[in-house]
Amino acid sequence: MNDIKWTKAEKNIAKEAFEMAYQRECQNIINDIKKYKLEQPEDIWSLSEMLQEREKEINNMYDYRYSQLIIVFGILIKRGFLKIDELAGLSDDKIKQIKKIRSL
Amino acid sequence: MNDIKWTKAEKNIAKEAFEMAYQRECQNIINDIKKYKLEQPEDIWSLSEMLQEREKEINNMYDYRYSQLIIVFGILIKRGFLKIDELAGLSDDKIKQIKKIRSL
């Protein structure tokens, strides 16, 4: 997938979709924090652990290299942070590959 | 301070005070989390960092070795998580040393 070419228009679509998914995922974490049961000391450390895990996950996932974007988008759609329609404007072969990854 | 002797009654007072301070400090963190401004993605990572720092601080501070307790209590009182009156029942020399550390 390293030799896929991205036009300038596609790069703009990708950038916007990537940023949108990131914002949604972070909003999802914010909601989780707000709903978190915080009563006992151990609840604090469990929240802290959860945040560290989510941070690691996010750092692994949000890899904005054009060689990775097809996979990243496939996973983000599968995880519900992006819709395939929000990538409208990408070439048919890219959409096809993203759908393939989504369905894994 | 390693050769200070703790009677059984003093150990009970110390244990209770230590646990009380820990509960208060954790309640303080819980309040901080609940008041935390959580709007942007970076707020999540800043909360996560804050929690990791507090966890480190707490792990360093709450050292329940009898050789350390005088210092620990002095600092906990200085930081407002314990009152000197809550250590009533400890020997006069212990109270004197704790007050000395509190005043540093």
mmCIF file of C-alpha atoms in Angstrom:
data_model
loop_
_atom_site.group_PDB
_atom_site.id
_atom_site.type_symbol
_atom_site.label_atom_id
_atom_site.label_comp_id
_atom_site.label_asym_id
_atom_site.label_seq_id
_atom_site.Cartn_x
_atom_site.Cartn_y
_atom_site.Cartn_z
ATOM 1 C CA MET A 1 0.000 0.000 0.000
ATOM 2 C CA ASN A 2 3.070 2.197 0.057
ATOM 3 C CA ASP A 3 2.796 3.180 -3.578
ATOM 4 C CA ILE A 4 -0.715 4.630 -3.374
ATOM 5 C CA LYS A 5 -0.789 8.189 -4.628
ATOM 6 C CA TRP A 6 -2.829 10.836 -2.850
ATOM 7 C CA THR A 7 -3.989 13.892 -4.780
ATOM 8 C CA LYS A 8 -4.100 17.261 -3.059
ATOM 9 C CA ALA A 9 -7.913 17.058 -2.836
ATOM 10 C CA GLU A 10 -7.686 13.592 -1.309
ATOM 11 C CA LYS A 11 -5.135 14.770 1.207
ATOM 12 C CA ASN A 12 -7.556 17.475 2.332
ATOM 13 C CA ILE A 13 -10.397 14.974 2.693
ATOM 14 C CA ALA A 14 -8.108 12.604 4.586
ATOM 15 C CA LYS A 15 -6.842 15.310 6.920
ATOM 16 C CA GLU A 16 -10.346 16.438 7.770
ATOM 17 C CA ALA A 17 -11.649 12.896 8.324
ATOM 18 C CA PHE A 18 -8.636 12.002 10.435
ATOM 19 C CA GLU A 19 -9.086 15.061 12.638
ATOM 20 C CA MET A 20 -12.843 14.430 12.931
ATOM 21 C CA ALA A 21 -12.318 10.824 14.070
ATOM 22 C CA TYR A 22 -9.699 11.951 16.574
ATOM 23 C CA GLN A 23 -12.046 14.560 18.035
ATOM 24 C CA ARG A 24 -14.834 11.981 18.301
ATOM 25 C CA GLU A 25 -12.627 9.417 19.930
ATOM 26 C CA CYS A 26 -11.425 12.006 22.449
ATOM 27 C CA GLN A 27 -14.992 13.094 23.131
ATOM 28 C CA ASN A 28 -15.769 9.455 23.782
ATOM 29 C CA ILE A 29 -12.954 9.305 26.351
ATOM 30 C CA ILE A 30 -14.169 12.559 27.950
ATOM 31 C CA ASN A 31 -17.636 11.018 28.301
ATOM 32 C CA ASP A 32 -16.102 7.901 29.840
ATOM 33 C CA ILE A 33 -14.198 10.027 32.372
ATOM 34 C CA LYS A 34 -17.337 11.952 33.283
ATOM 35 C CA LYS A 35 -19.265 8.722 33.819
ATOM 36 C CA TYR A 36 -16.444 7.114 35.782
ATOM 37 C CA LYS A 37 -17.378 5.942 39.260
ATOM 38 C CA LEU A 38 -15.042 7.888 41.529
ATOM 39 C CA GLU A 39 -15.611 6.956 45.137
ATOM 40 C CA GLN A 40 -12.677 4.986 46.475
ATOM 41 C CA PRO A 41 -8.925 5.645 46.127
ATOM 42 C CA GLU A 42 -8.615 2.604 43.863
ATOM 43 C CA ASP A 43 -11.079 4.203 41.424
ATOM 44 C CA ILE A 44 -8.521 6.981 40.834
ATOM 45 C CA TRP A 45 -5.760 4.535 39.948
ATOM 46 C CA SER A 46 -8.058 2.526 37.732
ATOM 47 C CA LEU A 47 -9.059 5.707 35.875
ATOM 48 C CA SER A 48 -5.396 6.643 35.544
ATOM 49 C CA GLU A 49 -4.588 3.218 34.098
ATOM 50 C CA MET A 50 -7.507 3.433 31.689
ATOM 51 C CA LEU A 51 -6.294 6.843 30.444
ATOM 52 C CA GLN A 52 -2.760 5.573 29.942
ATOM 53 C CA GLU A 53 -4.079 2.625 27.931
ATOM 54 C CA ARG A 54 -6.291 4.856 25.783
ATOM 55 C CA GLU A 55 -3.367 7.216 25.194
ATOM 56 C CA LYS A 56 -1.186 4.336 24.022
ATOM 57 C CA GLU A 57 -3.975 3.042 21.764
ATOM 58 C CA ILE A 58 -4.505 6.498 20.280
ATOM 59 C CA ASN A 59 -0.800 7.057 19.708
ATOM 60 C CA ASN A 60 -0.624 3.740 17.873
ATOM 61 C CA MET A 61 -3.792 4.310 15.899
ATOM 62 C CA TYR A 62 -3.544 7.897 14.733
ATOM 63 C CA ASP A 63 -0.646 7.484 12.373
ATOM 64 C CA TYR A 64 -0.926 10.123 9.699
ATOM 65 C CA ARG A 65 1.444 8.686 7.151
ATOM 66 C CA TYR A 66 -0.057 8.274 3.709
ATOM 67 C CA SER A 67 1.303 4.727 3.664
ATOM 68 C CA GLN A 68 -0.833 3.954 6.736
ATOM 69 C CA LEU A 69 -3.997 5.958 6.151
ATOM 70 C CA ILE A 70 -5.981 3.257 4.336
ATOM 71 C CA ILE A 71 -5.556 0.909 7.291
ATOM 72 C CA VAL A 72 -6.160 3.679 9.819
ATOM 73 C CA PHE A 73 -9.420 4.699 8.133
ATOM 74 C CA GLY A 74 -10.561 1.066 7.853
ATOM 75 C CA ILE A 75 -10.079 0.568 11.583
ATOM 76 C CA LEU A 76 -11.595 3.924 12.548
ATOM 77 C CA ILE A 77 -14.728 3.105 10.571
ATOM 78 C CA LYS A 78 -14.883 -0.375 12.074
ATOM 79 C CA ARG A 79 -14.621 1.191 15.548
ATOM 80 C CA GLY A 80 -17.383 3.683 14.795
ATOM 81 C CA PHE A 81 -15.374 6.903 14.852
ATOM 82 C CA LEU A 82 -15.752 7.573 11.145
ATOM 83 C CA LYS A 83 -18.297 6.853 8.420
ATOM 84 C CA ILE A 84 -17.356 5.678 4.967
ATOM 85 C CA ASP A 85 -19.406 8.562 3.514
ATOM 86 C CA GLU A 86 -17.084 11.006 5.237
ATOM 87 C CA LEU A 87 -14.335 9.805 2.950
ATOM 88 C CA ALA A 88 -16.328 10.603 -0.201
ATOM 89 C CA GLY A 89 -13.939 12.062 -2.746
ATOM 90 C CA LEU A 90 -11.205 9.481 -2.278
ATOM 91 C CA SER A 91 -10.520 7.333 -5.326
ATOM 92 C CA ASP A 92 -12.575 4.166 -5.823
ATOM 93 C CA ASP A 93 -9.603 1.887 -5.204
ATOM 94 C CA LYS A 94 -8.882 3.562 -1.873
ATOM 95 C CA ILE A 95 -12.525 3.273 -0.795
ATOM 96 C CA LYS A 96 -12.521 -0.375 -1.855
ATOM 97 C CA GLN A 97 -9.426 -1.120 0.235
ATOM 98 C CA ILE A 98 -10.787 0.776 3.230
ATOM 99 C CA LYS A 99 -14.018 -1.239 3.045
ATOM 100 C CA LYS A 100 -12.001 -4.444 2.895
ATOM 101 C CA ILE A 101 -10.159 -3.522 6.102
ATOM 102 C CA ARG A 102 -13.378 -2.405 7.783
ATOM 103 C CA SER A 103 -14.881 -5.841 7.137
ATOM 104 C CA LEU A 104 -11.988 -7.772 8.699
ATOM 105 C CA MET B 1 14.809 8.435 64.044
ATOM 106 C CA ASN B 2 15.240 4.727 63.440
ATOM 107 C CA ASP B 3 15.430 3.839 67.107
ATOM 108 C CA ILE B 4 12.085 5.348 68.087
ATOM 109 C CA LYS B 5 9.893 2.784 69.763
ATOM 110 C CA TRP B 6 6.181 2.611 69.034
ATOM 111 C CA THR B 7 3.854 1.102 71.617
ATOM 112 C CA LYS B 8 0.907 -0.967 70.490
ATOM 113 C CA ALA B 9 -1.476 1.886 71.329
ATOM 114 C CA GLU B 10 0.675 4.319 69.327
ATOM 115 C CA LYS B 11 0.741 1.950 66.364
ATOM 116 C CA ASN B 12 -3.051 1.909 66.380
ATOM 117 C CA ILE B 13 -3.228 5.715 66.484
ATOM 118 C CA ALA B 14 -0.642 5.950 63.698
ATOM 119 C CA LYS B 15 -2.409 3.417 61.505
ATOM 120 C CA GLU B 16 -5.729 5.210 61.836
ATOM 121 C CA ALA B 17 -4.223 8.656 61.184
ATOM 122 C CA PHE B 18 -2.266 7.381 58.196
ATOM 123 C CA GLU B 19 -5.361 5.816 56.663
ATOM 124 C CA MET B 20 -7.429 8.949 57.354
ATOM 125 C CA ALA B 21 -4.883 11.202 55.632
ATOM 126 C CA TYR B 22 -4.725 8.841 52.659
ATOM 127 C CA GLN B 23 -8.505 8.848 52.310
ATOM 128 C CA ARG B 24 -8.569 12.659 52.492
ATOM 129 C CA GLU B 25 -5.804 13.050 49.962
ATOM 130 C CA CYS B 26 -7.591 10.683 47.572
ATOM 131 C CA GLN B 27 -10.863 12.529 48.109
ATOM 132 C CA ASN B 28 -8.979 15.699 47.220
ATOM 133 C CA ILE B 29 -7.812 14.101 43.959
ATOM 134 C CA ILE B 30 -11.358 12.899 43.208
ATOM 135 C CA ASN B 31 -12.612 16.458 43.679
ATOM 136 C CA ASP B 32 -9.859 17.745 41.381
ATOM 137 C CA ILE B 33 -10.864 15.215 38.698
ATOM 138 C CA LYS B 34 -14.522 16.205 38.978
ATOM 139 C CA LYS B 35 -13.652 19.888 38.615
ATOM 140 C CA TYR B 36 -11.239 19.259 35.753
ATOM 141 C CA LYS B 37 -12.008 21.172 32.595
ATOM 142 C CA LEU B 38 -12.534 18.441 30.004
ATOM 143 C CA GLU B 39 -13.270 19.952 26.629
ATOM 144 C CA GLN B 40 -10.350 19.423 24.286
ATOM 145 C CA PRO B 41 -8.312 16.271 23.604
ATOM 146 C CA GLU B 42 -5.297 17.870 25.302
ATOM 147 C CA ASP B 43 -7.334 18.184 28.518
ATOM 148 C CA ILE B 44 -7.470 14.375 28.664
ATOM 149 C CA TRP B 45 -3.708 14.003 28.395
ATOM 150 C CA SER B 46 -3.118 16.735 30.918
ATOM 151 C CA LEU B 47 -5.495 15.008 33.368
ATOM 152 C CA SER B 48 -3.719 11.715 32.729
ATOM 153 C CA GLU B 49 -0.343 13.330 33.446
ATOM 154 C CA MET B 50 -1.674 14.959 36.606
ATOM 155 C CA LEU B 51 -2.950 11.585 37.855
ATOM 156 C CA GLN B 52 0.369 9.900 37.160
ATOM 157 C CA GLU B 53 2.193 12.624 39.084
ATOM 158 C CA ARG B 54 -0.189 12.399 42.026
ATOM 159 C CA GLU B 55 0.184 8.613 42.054
ATOM 160 C CA LYS B 56 3.969 8.922 42.177
ATOM 161 C CA GLU B 57 3.750 11.532 44.932
ATOM 162 C CA ILE B 58 1.396 9.343 46.947
ATOM 163 C CA ASN B 59 3.544 6.263 46.526
ATOM 164 C CA ASN B 60 6.538 8.218 47.776
ATOM 165 C CA MET B 61 4.697 9.878 50.614
ATOM 166 C CA TYR B 62 2.646 7.085 52.132
ATOM 167 C CA ASP B 63 5.511 5.056 53.490
ATOM 168 C CA TYR B 64 4.233 3.134 56.481
ATOM 169 C CA ARG B 65 7.522 2.184 58.040
ATOM 170 C CA TYR B 66 7.860 3.121 61.688
ATOM 171 C CA SER B 67 11.255 4.633 60.870
ATOM 172 C CA GLN B 68 9.516 7.032 58.446
ATOM 173 C CA LEU B 69 6.238 7.828 60.161
ATOM 174 C CA ILE B 70 7.406 10.916 62.073
ATOM 175 C CA ILE B 71 8.464 12.574 58.807
ATOM 176 C CA VAL B 72 5.382 11.344 56.963
ATOM 177 C CA PHE B 73 3.050 12.765 59.610
ATOM 178 C CA GLY B 74 4.956 16.057 59.696
ATOM 179 C CA ILE B 75 4.523 16.483 55.964
ATOM 180 C CA LEU B 76 0.901 15.321 55.942
ATOM 181 C CA ILE B 77 0.036 17.902 58.607
ATOM 182 C CA LYS B 78 1.954 20.604 56.719
ATOM 183 C CA ARG B 79 -0.004 19.706 53.587
ATOM 184 C CA GLY B 80 -3.329 19.836 55.431
ATOM 185 C CA PHE B 81 -4.319 16.181 55.241
ATOM 186 C CA LEU B 82 -3.953 15.567 58.943
ATOM 187 C CA LYS B 83 -4.282 17.583 62.167
ATOM 188 C CA ILE B 84 -1.829 17.358 65.030
ATOM 189 C CA ASP B 85 -4.765 16.643 67.369
ATOM 190 C CA GLU B 86 -5.496 13.497 65.408
ATOM 191 C CA LEU B 87 -2.196 12.115 66.639
ATOM 192 C CA ALA B 88 -3.119 12.636 70.308
ATOM 193 C CA GLY B 89 -1.853 9.648 72.262
ATOM 194 C CA LEU B 90 1.596 9.554 70.679
ATOM 195 C CA SER B 91 4.452 10.232 73.080
ATOM 196 C CA ASP B 92 5.492 13.831 73.690
ATOM 197 C CA ASP B 93 8.833 13.403 71.945
ATOM 198 C CA LYS B 94 7.134 12.072 68.813
ATOM 199 C CA ILE B 95 4.680 14.969 68.779
ATOM 200 C CA LYS B 96 7.572 17.394 69.271
ATOM 201 C CA GLN B 97 9.475 15.946 66.323
ATOM 202 C CA ILE B 98 6.378 15.919 64.120
ATOM 203 C CA LYS B 99 5.769 19.586 64.927
ATOM 204 C CA LYS B 100 9.372 20.372 64.057
ATOM 205 C CA ILE B 101 8.964 18.785 60.620
ATOM 206 C CA ARG B 102 5.613 20.474 60.085
ATOM 207 C CA SER B 103 7.254 23.853 60.636
ATOM 208 C CA LEU B 104 10.019 23.320 58.058
#
